[in-house]
JSON list of C-alpha atoms in Angstrom, two decimals:
[
{"chain": "A", "resi": 1, "resn": "UNK", "atom": "CA", "xyz": [-14.98, -41.38, -40.70]},
{"chain": "A", "resi": 2, "resn": "UNK", "atom": "CA", "xyz": [-18.17, -42.60, -39.02]},
{"chain": "A", "resi": 3, "resn": "UNK", "atom": "CA", "xyz": [-16.30, -43.08, -35.74]},
{"chain": "A", "resi": 4, "resn": "UNK", "atom": "CA", "xyz": [-15.89, -39.31, -35.34]},
{"chain": "A", "resi": 5, "resn": "UNK", "atom": "CA", "xyz": [-19.58, -38.57, -34.97]},
{"chain": "A", "resi": 6, "resn": "UNK", "atom": "CA", "xyz": [-20.86, -37.59, -31.53]},
{"chain": "A", "resi": 7, "resn": "UNK", "atom": "CA", "xyz": [-23.53, -40.07, -30.48]},
{"chain": "A", "resi": 8, "resn": "UNK", "atom": "CA", "xyz": [-23.86, -38.95, -26.81]},
{"chain": "A", "resi": 9, "resn": "UNK", "atom": "CA", "xyz": [-27.21, -38.22, -25.23]},
{"chain": "A", "resi": 10, "resn": "UNK", "atom": "CA", "xyz": [-28.27, -34.77, -24.04]},
{"chain": "A", "resi": 11, "resn": "UNK", "atom": "CA", "xyz": [-27.72, -35.81, -20.40]},
{"chain": "A", "resi": 12, "resn": "UNK", "atom": "CA", "xyz": [-24.12, -36.85, -21.15]},
{"chain": "A", "resi": 13, "resn": "UNK", "atom": "CA", "xyz": [-23.34, -33.53, -22.85]},
{"chain": "A", "resi": 14, "resn": "UNK", "atom": "CA", "xyz": [-24.60, -31.26, -20.08]},
{"chain": "A", "resi": 15, "resn": "UNK", "atom": "CA", "xyz": [-21.85, -30.82, -17.52]},
{"chain": "A", "resi": 16, "resn": "UNK", "atom": "CA", "xyz": [-22.90, -30.86, -13.84]},
{"chain": "A", "resi": 17, "resn": "UNK", "atom": "CA", "xyz": [-22.42, -27.08, -13.52]},
{"chain": "A", "resi": 18, "resn": "UNK", "atom": "CA", "xyz": [-24.73, -26.48, -16.46]},
{"chain": "A", "resi": 19, "resn": "UNK", "atom": "CA", "xyz": [-27.60, -28.79, -15.60]},
{"chain": "A", "resi": 20, "resn": "UNK", "atom": "CA", "xyz": [-31.12, -27.34, -15.94]},
{"chain": "A", "resi": 21, "resn": "UNK", "atom": "CA", "xyz": [-31.72, -24.40, -13.65]},
{"chain": "A", "resi": 22, "resn": "UNK", "atom": "CA", "xyz": [-28.43, -22.68, -14.50]},
{"chain": "A", "resi": 23, "resn": "UNK", "atom": "CA", "xyz": [-28.65, -19.16, -15.93]},
{"chain": "A", "resi": 24, "resn": "UNK", "atom": "CA", "xyz": [-27.36, -19.32, -19.52]},
{"chain": "A", "resi": 25, "resn": "UNK", "atom": "CA", "xyz": [-25.80, -16.50, -21.48]},
{"chain": "A", "resi": 26, "resn": "UNK", "atom": "CA", "xyz": [-25.49, -16.49, -25.25]},
{"chain": "A", "resi": 27, "resn": "UNK", "atom": "CA", "xyz": [-21.93, -17.82, -24.93]},
{"chain": "A", "resi": 28, "resn": "UNK", "atom": "CA", "xyz": [-23.10, -20.58, -22.59]},
{"chain": "A", "resi": 29, "resn": "UNK", "atom": "CA", "xyz": [-25.77, -21.71, -25.05]},
{"chain": "A", "resi": 30, "resn": "UNK", "atom": "CA", "xyz": [-23.26, -21.68, -27.93]},
{"chain": "A", "resi": 31, "resn": "UNK", "atom": "CA", "xyz": [-20.88, -23.80, -25.84]},
{"chain": "A", "resi": 32, "resn": "UNK", "atom": "CA", "xyz": [-23.58, -26.35, -24.98]},
{"chain": "A", "resi": 33, "resn": "UNK", "atom": "CA", "xyz": [-24.72, -26.67, -28.61]},
{"chain": "A", "resi": 34, "resn": "UNK", "atom": "CA", "xyz": [-21.16, -26.85, -29.97]},
{"chain": "A", "resi": 35, "resn": "UNK", "atom": "CA", "xyz": [-20.47, -29.83, -27.68]},
{"chain": "A", "resi": 36, "resn": "UNK", "atom": "CA", "xyz": [-22.71, -31.85, -29.98]},
{"chain": "A", "resi": 37, "resn": "UNK", "atom": "CA", "xyz": [-19.92, -31.40, -32.59]},
{"chain": "A", "resi": 38, "resn": "UNK", "atom": "CA", "xyz": [-20.90, -33.16, -35.81]},
{"chain": "A", "resi": 39, "resn": "UNK", "atom": "CA", "xyz": [-24.55, -33.93, -35.18]},
{"chain": "A", "resi": 40, "resn": "UNK", "atom": "CA", "xyz": [-25.60, -36.82, -37.43]},
{"chain": "A", "resi": 41, "resn": "UNK", "atom": "CA", "xyz": [-29.31, -36.33, -37.98]},
{"chain": "A", "resi": 42, "resn": "UNK", "atom": "CA", "xyz": [-30.08, -38.75, -40.81]},
{"chain": "A", "resi": 43, "resn": "UNK", "atom": "CA", "xyz": [-28.70, -41.82, -42.55]},
{"chain": "A", "resi": 44, "resn": "UNK", "atom": "CA", "xyz": [-30.04, -43.08, -45.86]},
{"chain": "A", "resi": 45, "resn": "UNK", "atom": "CA", "xyz": [-29.38, -46.58, -47.19]},
{"chain": "A", "resi": 46, "resn": "UNK", "atom": "CA", "xyz": [-29.94, -46.87, -50.93]},
{"chain": "A", "resi": 47, "resn": "UNK", "atom": "CA", "xyz": [-29.60, -49.75, -53.38]},
{"chain": "A", "resi": 48, "resn": "UNK", "atom": "CA", "xyz": [-28.93, -49.34, -57.10]},
{"chain": "A", "resi": 49, "resn": "UNK", "atom": "CA", "xyz": [-27.96, -51.38, -60.14]},
{"chain": "A", "resi": 50, "resn": "UNK", "atom": "CA", "xyz": [-25.32, -49.98, -62.48]},
{"chain": "A", "resi": 51, "resn": "UNK", "atom": "CA", "xyz": [-24.33, -51.26, -65.92]},
{"chain": "A", "resi": 52, "resn": "UNK", "atom": "CA", "xyz": [-21.06, -50.24, -67.58]},
{"chain": "A", "resi": 53, "resn": "UNK", "atom": "CA", "xyz": [-19.03, -51.31, -70.59]},
{"chain": "A", "resi": 54, "resn": "UNK", "atom": "CA", "xyz": [-19.60, -51.75, -74.30]},
{"chain": "A", "resi": 55, "resn": "UNK", "atom": "CA", "xyz": [-21.25, -54.27, -76.63]},
{"chain": "A", "resi": 56, "resn": "UNK", "atom": "CA", "xyz": [-18.26, -54.74, -78.87]},
{"chain": "A", "resi": 57, "resn": "UNK", "atom": "CA", "xyz": [-18.32, -55.44, -82.57]},
{"chain": "A", "resi": 58, "resn": "UNK", "atom": "CA", "xyz": [-18.84, -58.50, -84.74]},
{"chain": "A", "resi": 59, "resn": "UNK", "atom": "CA", "xyz": [-18.22, -61.83, -83.00]},
{"chain": "A", "resi": 60, "resn": "UNK", "atom": "CA", "xyz": [-17.98, -60.08, -79.60]},
{"chain": "A", "resi": 61, "resn": "UNK", "atom": "CA", "xyz": [-14.64, -58.44, -80.33]},
{"chain": "A", "resi": 62, "resn": "UNK", "atom": "CA", "xyz": [-14.19, -55.65, -77.79]},
{"chain": "A", "resi": 63, "resn": "UNK", "atom": "CA", "xyz": [-17.21, -56.71, -75.75]},
{"chain": "A", "resi": 64, "resn": "UNK", "atom": "CA", "xyz": [-16.83, -56.05, -72.02]},
{"chain": "A", "resi": 65, "resn": "UNK", "atom": "CA", "xyz": [-19.90, -55.39, -69.85]},
{"chain": "A", "resi": 66, "resn": "UNK", "atom": "CA", "xyz": [-20.54, -55.45, -66.15]},
{"chain": "A", "resi": 67, "resn": "UNK", "atom": "CA", "xyz": [-23.72, -55.31, -64.08]},
{"chain": "A", "resi": 68, "resn": "UNK", "atom": "CA", "xyz": [-23.10, -54.21, -60.48]},
{"chain": "A", "resi": 69, "resn": "UNK", "atom": "CA", "xyz": [-25.62, -54.37, -57.65]},
{"chain": "A", "resi": 70, "resn": "UNK", "atom": "CA", "xyz": [-24.62, -51.78, -55.05]},
{"chain": "A", "resi": 71, "resn": "UNK", "atom": "CA", "xyz": [-25.91, -50.70, -51.68]},
{"chain": "A", "resi": 72, "resn": "UNK", "atom": "CA", "xyz": [-24.64, -47.51, -50.11]},
{"chain": "A", "resi": 73, "resn": "UNK", "atom": "CA", "xyz": [-25.17, -45.22, -47.18]},
{"chain": "A", "resi": 74, "resn": "UNK", "atom": "CA", "xyz": [-25.38, -41.42, -47.07]},
{"chain": "A", "resi": 75, "resn": "UNK", "atom": "CA", "xyz": [-24.83, -39.71, -43.69]},
{"chain": "A", "resi": 76, "resn": "UNK", "atom": "CA", "xyz": [-25.94, -36.11, -43.23]},
{"chain": "A", "resi": 77, "resn": "UNK", "atom": "CA", "xyz": [-26.18, -33.64, -40.39]},
{"chain": "A", "resi": 78, "resn": "UNK", "atom": "CA", "xyz": [-24.81, -30.37, -39.06]},
{"chain": "A", "resi": 79, "resn": "UNK", "atom": "CA", "xyz": [-21.34, -29.29, -38.02]},
{"chain": "A", "resi": 80, "resn": "UNK", "atom": "CA", "xyz": [-22.31, -27.41, -34.88]},
{"chain": "A", "resi": 81, "resn": "UNK", "atom": "CA", "xyz": [-18.75, -26.23, -34.28]},
{"chain": "A", "resi": 82, "resn": "UNK", "atom": "CA", "xyz": [-19.64, -23.61, -36.93]},
{"chain": "A", "resi": 83, "resn": "UNK", "atom": "CA", "xyz": [-22.25, -22.06, -34.62]},
{"chain": "A", "resi": 84, "resn": "UNK", "atom": "CA", "xyz": [-21.29, -18.49, -33.63]},
{"chain": "A", "resi": 85, "resn": "UNK", "atom": "CA", "xyz": [-22.50, -16.24, -30.83]},
{"chain": "A", "resi": 86, "resn": "UNK", "atom": "CA", "xyz": [-24.21, -14.07, -33.44]},
{"chain": "A", "resi": 87, "resn": "UNK", "atom": "CA", "xyz": [-26.39, -17.12, -34.27]},
{"chain": "A", "resi": 88, "resn": "UNK", "atom": "CA", "xyz": [-27.84, -17.25, -30.73]},
{"chain": "A", "resi": 89, "resn": "UNK", "atom": "CA", "xyz": [-30.16, -14.76, -29.01]},
{"chain": "A", "resi": 90, "resn": "UNK", "atom": "CA", "xyz": [-30.98, -15.26, -25.33]},
{"chain": "A", "resi": 91, "resn": "UNK", "atom": "CA", "xyz": [-33.68, -13.03, -23.82]},
{"chain": "A", "resi": 92, "resn": "UNK", "atom": "CA", "xyz": [-32.44, -10.72, -21.08]},
{"chain": "A", "resi": 93, "resn": "UNK", "atom": "CA", "xyz": [-34.61, -12.54, -18.53]},
{"chain": "A", "resi": 94, "resn": "UNK", "atom": "CA", "xyz": [-33.28, -15.94, -19.71]},
{"chain": "A", "resi": 95, "resn": "UNK", "atom": "CA", "xyz": [-36.75, -17.27, -20.50]},
{"chain": "A", "resi": 96, "resn": "UNK", "atom": "CA", "xyz": [-36.35, -17.68, -24.26]},
{"chain": "A", "resi": 97, "resn": "UNK", "atom": "CA", "xyz": [-33.69, -18.47, -26.82]},
{"chain": "A", "resi": 98, "resn": "UNK", "atom": "CA", "xyz": [-33.46, -18.31, -30.61]},
{"chain": "A", "resi": 99, "resn": "UNK", "atom": "CA", "xyz": [-30.80, -20.28, -32.51]},
{"chain": "A", "resi": 100, "resn": "UNK", "atom": "CA", "xyz": [-29.96, -20.03, -36.22]},
{"chain": "A", "resi": 101, "resn": "UNK", "atom": "CA", "xyz": [-28.40, -23.32, -37.30]},
{"chain": "A", "resi": 102, "resn": "UNK", "atom": "CA", "xyz": [-25.50, -23.74, -39.72]},
{"chain": "A", "resi": 103, "resn": "UNK", "atom": "CA", "xyz": [-26.28, -25.47, -43.04]},
{"chain": "A", "resi": 104, "resn": "UNK", "atom": "CA", "xyz": [-26.82, -29.22, -43.13]},
{"chain": "A", "resi": 105, "resn": "UNK", "atom": "CA", "xyz": [-24.21, -31.13, -45.09]},
{"chain": "A", "resi": 106, "resn": "UNK", "atom": "CA", "xyz": [-23.21, -34.58, -46.23]},
{"chain": "A", "resi": 107, "resn": "UNK", "atom": "CA", "xyz": [-20.66, -35.98, -43.77]},
{"chain": "A", "resi": 108, "resn": "UNK", "atom": "CA", "xyz": [-19.95, -39.21, -45.61]},
{"chain": "A", "resi": 109, "resn": "UNK", "atom": "CA", "xyz": [-21.24, -41.56, -48.29]},
{"chain": "A", "resi": 110, "resn": "UNK", "atom": "CA", "xyz": [-19.92, -44.99, -49.13]},
{"chain": "A", "resi": 111, "resn": "UNK", "atom": "CA", "xyz": [-20.72, -48.42, -50.52]},
{"chain": "A", "resi": 112, "resn": "UNK", "atom": "CA", "xyz": [-21.69, -51.15, -48.08]},
{"chain": "A", "resi": 113, "resn": "UNK", "atom": "CA", "xyz": [-19.22, -53.75, -49.33]},
{"chain": "A", "resi": 114, "resn": "UNK", "atom": "CA", "xyz": [-20.97, -56.87, -47.99]},
{"chain": "A", "resi": 115, "resn": "UNK", "atom": "CA", "xyz": [-24.08, -55.87, -50.02]},
{"chain": "A", "resi": 116, "resn": "UNK", "atom": "CA", "xyz": [-22.28, -54.75, -53.19]},
{"chain": "A", "resi": 117, "resn": "UNK", "atom": "CA", "xyz": [-21.40, -57.34, -55.82]},
{"chain": "A", "resi": 118, "resn": "UNK", "atom": "CA", "xyz": [-20.92, -58.01, -59.52]},
{"chain": "A", "resi": 119, "resn": "UNK", "atom": "CA", "xyz": [-24.15, -59.62, -60.71]},
{"chain": "A", "resi": 120, "resn": "UNK", "atom": "CA", "xyz": [-22.92, -60.29, -64.23]},
{"chain": "A", "resi": 121, "resn": "UNK", "atom": "CA", "xyz": [-19.71, -59.82, -66.24]},
{"chain": "A", "resi": 122, "resn": "UNK", "atom": "CA", "xyz": [-19.78, -60.51, -69.98]},
{"chain": "A", "resi": 123, "resn": "UNK", "atom": "CA", "xyz": [-16.51, -60.36, -71.89]},
{"chain": "A", "resi": 124, "resn": "UNK", "atom": "CA", "xyz": [-15.78, -61.06, -75.55]},
{"chain": "A", "resi": 125, "resn": "UNK", "atom": "CA", "xyz": [-12.94, -63.10, -76.98]},
{"chain": "A", "resi": 126, "resn": "UNK", "atom": "CA", "xyz": [-10.58, -60.18, -77.52]},
{"chain": "A", "resi": 127, "resn": "UNK", "atom": "CA", "xyz": [-9.16, -57.92, -76.07]},
{"chain": "A", "resi": 128, "resn": "UNK", "atom": "CA", "xyz": [-8.88, -59.09, -72.44]},
{"chain": "A", "resi": 129, "resn": "UNK", "atom": "CA", "xyz": [-11.32, -57.76, -69.83]},
{"chain": "A", "resi": 130, "resn": "UNK", "atom": "CA", "xyz": [-10.78, -54.18, -68.67]},
{"chain": "A", "resi": 131, "resn": "UNK", "atom": "CA", "xyz": [-9.42, -54.41, -65.09]},
{"chain": "A", "resi": 132, "resn": "UNK", "atom": "CA", "xyz": [-10.82, -50.92, -64.30]},
{"chain": "A", "resi": 133, "resn": "UNK", "atom": "CA", "xyz": [-14.42, -51.59, -65.39]},
{"chain": "A", "resi": 134, "resn": "UNK", "atom": "CA", "xyz": [-15.61, -52.69, -61.94]},
{"chain": "A", "resi": 135, "resn": "UNK", "atom": "CA", "xyz": [-13.93, -49.66, -60.32]},
{"chain": "A", "resi": 136, "resn": "UNK", "atom": "CA", "xyz": [-15.73, -47.38, -62.80]},
{"chain": "A", "resi": 137, "resn": "UNK", "atom": "CA", "xyz": [-19.05, -49.11, -62.04]},
{"chain": "A", "resi": 138, "resn": "UNK", "atom": "CA", "xyz": [-18.47, -48.67, -58.29]},
{"chain": "A", "resi": 139, "resn": "UNK", "atom": "CA", "xyz": [-17.75, -44.95, -58.74]},
{"chain": "A", "resi": 140, "resn": "UNK", "atom": "CA", "xyz": [-20.89, -44.56, -60.85]},
{"chain": "A", "resi": 141, "resn": "UNK", "atom": "CA", "xyz": [-22.93, -46.43, -58.21]},
{"chain": "A", "resi": 142, "resn": "UNK", "atom": "CA", "xyz": [-21.59, -44.18, -55.47]},
{"chain": "A", "resi": 143, "resn": "UNK", "atom": "CA", "xyz": [-22.50, -41.05, -57.46]},
{"chain": "A", "resi": 144, "resn": "UNK", "atom": "CA", "xyz": [-25.98, -42.46, -58.13]},
{"chain": "A", "resi": 145, "resn": "UNK", "atom": "CA", "xyz": [-26.49, -43.27, -54.44]},
{"chain": "A", "resi": 146, "resn": "UNK", "atom": "CA", "xyz": [-25.62, -39.70, -53.41]},
{"chain": "A", "resi": 147, "resn": "UNK", "atom": "CA", "xyz": [-27.82, -38.28, -56.16]},
{"chain": "A", "resi": 148, "resn": "UNK", "atom": "CA", "xyz": [-30.75, -40.50, -55.11]},
{"chain": "A", "resi": 149, "resn": "UNK", "atom": "CA", "xyz": [-30.40, -39.42, -51.48]},
{"chain": "A", "resi": 150, "resn": "UNK", "atom": "CA", "xyz": [-30.40, -35.77, -52.55]},
{"chain": "A", "resi": 151, "resn": "UNK", "atom": "CA", "xyz": [-33.53, -36.28, -54.66]},
{"chain": "A", "resi": 152, "resn": "UNK", "atom": "CA", "xyz": [-35.22, -38.13, -51.78]},
{"chain": "A", "resi": 153, "resn": "UNK", "atom": "CA", "xyz": [-34.74, -35.11, -49.49]},
{"chain": "A", "resi": 154, "resn": "UNK", "atom": "CA", "xyz": [-31.81, -36.08, -47.28]},
{"chain": "A", "resi": 155, "resn": "UNK", "atom": "CA", "xyz": [-30.92, -32.42, -46.63]},
{"chain": "A", "resi": 156, "resn": "UNK", "atom": "CA", "xyz": [-34.46, -31.44, -45.61]},
{"chain": "A", "resi": 157, "resn": "UNK", "atom": "CA", "xyz": [-34.63, -34.41, -43.26]},
{"chain": "A", "resi": 158, "resn": "UNK", "atom": "CA", "xyz": [-31.20, -33.55, -41.83]},
{"chain": "A", "resi": 159, "resn": "UNK", "atom": "CA", "xyz": [-32.39, -30.00, -41.12]},
{"chain": "A", "resi": 160, "resn": "UNK", "atom": "CA", "xyz": [-35.73, -31.12, -39.65]},
{"chain": "A", "resi": 161, "resn": "UNK", "atom": "CA", "xyz": [-34.09, -33.66, -37.35]},
{"chain": "A", "resi": 162, "resn": "UNK", "atom": "CA", "xyz": [-31.45, -31.14, -36.26]},
{"chain": "A", "resi": 163, "resn": "UNK", "atom": "CA", "xyz": [-34.15, -28.62, -35.33]},
{"chain": "A", "resi": 164, "resn": "UNK", "atom": "CA", "xyz": [-35.85, -31.25, -33.14]},
{"chain": "A", "resi": 165, "resn": "UNK", "atom": "CA", "xyz": [-32.55, -32.30, -31.51]},
{"chain": "A", "resi": 166, "resn": "UNK", "atom": "CA", "xyz": [-31.50, -28.72, -30.70]},
{"chain": "A", "resi": 167, "resn": "UNK", "atom": "CA", "xyz": [-35.00, -27.86, -29.43]},
{"chain": "A", "resi": 168, "resn": "UNK", "atom": "CA", "xyz": [-34.79, -30.88, -27.11]},
{"chain": "A", "resi": 169, "resn": "UNK", "atom": "CA", "xyz": [-31.38, -29.81, -25.82]},
{"chain": "A", "resi": 170, "resn": "UNK", "atom": "CA", "xyz": [-32.52, -26.23, -25.18]},
{"chain": "A", "resi": 171, "resn": "UNK", "atom": "CA", "xyz": [-35.70, -27.36, -23.44]},
{"chain": "A", "resi": 172, "resn": "UNK", "atom": "CA", "xyz": [-33.52, -29.55, -21.19]},
{"chain": "A", "resi": 173, "resn": "UNK", "atom": "CA", "xyz": [-31.73, -26.31, -20.26]},
{"chain": "A", "resi": 174, "resn": "UNK", "atom": "CA", "xyz": [-35.17, -25.08, -19.08]},
{"chain": "A", "resi": 175, "resn": "UNK", "atom": "CA", "xyz": [-35.78, -22.31, -21.58]},
{"chain": "A", "resi": 176, "resn": "UNK", "atom": "CA", "xyz": [-39.52, -21.59, -21.62]},
{"chain": "A", "resi": 177, "resn": "UNK", "atom": "CA", "xyz": [-39.60, -20.58, -25.30]},
{"chain": "A", "resi": 178, "resn": "UNK", "atom": "CA", "xyz": [-37.27, -22.11, -27.87]},
{"chain": "A", "resi": 179, "resn": "UNK", "atom": "CA", "xyz": [-36.99, -21.10, -31.53]},
{"chain": "A", "resi": 180, "resn": "UNK", "atom": "CA", "xyz": [-34.61, -22.99, -33.79]},
{"chain": "A", "resi": 181, "resn": "UNK", "atom": "CA", "xyz": [-34.20, -21.73, -37.36]},
{"chain": "A", "resi": 182, "resn": "UNK", "atom": "CA", "xyz": [-32.67, -24.09, -39.94]},
{"chain": "A", "resi": 183, "resn": "UNK", "atom": "CA", "xyz": [-30.32, -22.72, -42.57]},
{"chain": "A", "resi": 184, "resn": "UNK", "atom": "CA", "xyz": [-31.65, -22.24, -46.08]},
{"chain": "A", "resi": 185, "resn": "UNK", "atom": "CA", "xyz": [-28.11, -22.67, -47.50]},
{"chain": "A", "resi": 186, "resn": "UNK", "atom": "CA", "xyz": [-27.82, -26.47, -47.18]},
{"chain": "A", "resi": 187, "resn": "UNK", "atom": "CA", "xyz": [-26.28, -27.98, -50.31]},
{"chain": "A", "resi": 188, "resn": "UNK", "atom": "CA", "xyz": [-26.49, -31.66, -51.11]},
{"chain": "A", "resi": 189, "resn": "UNK", "atom": "CA", "xyz": [-22.98, -32.34, -52.35]},
{"chain": "A", "resi": 190, "resn": "UNK", "atom": "CA", "xyz": [-20.10, -34.68, -51.66]},
{"chain": "A", "resi": 191, "resn": "UNK", "atom": "CA", "xyz": [-17.90, -33.70, -48.71]},
{"chain": "A", "resi": 192, "resn": "UNK", "atom": "CA", "xyz": [-14.65, -31.95, -49.62]}
]
């Protein structure tokens, strides 16, 4: 999924006909901003340790525990294809522009496999080890990584960085006054 993010610079996005000095309408501004597509504004890398399993009974019967060290990444930003003309106001003289941004969202979150490993696995004498225990621990680690990123403020940072990026783009279009308003509806949740 990470390959679909638009990593181009502002200069690459501006077509020759729309380089600074051109007179932009609301529709023109929307088109320029939408070209940024999925604007990745922040990436968090988080490490966690997750324990799963059970102690078992007498003599270790039913004992099956795992300790997983996991590192994961959370990628957040804005889907600027959601920007509508009603979200952009260009002054009649073309000197200023106001843009209301769509909500920030989580684009992706995943475990970094080369840094995720089973630190310890302790199994009793009977029954055999649960083959799904590591998968359960990985799912729990992934949920914890997303939750930690949310608590650390990934959505606020995504909004703040998006405001700076869009301000930079609009200033490159030679607007004298630029106002970018982040959405207050950003929800820190797993992508659908």
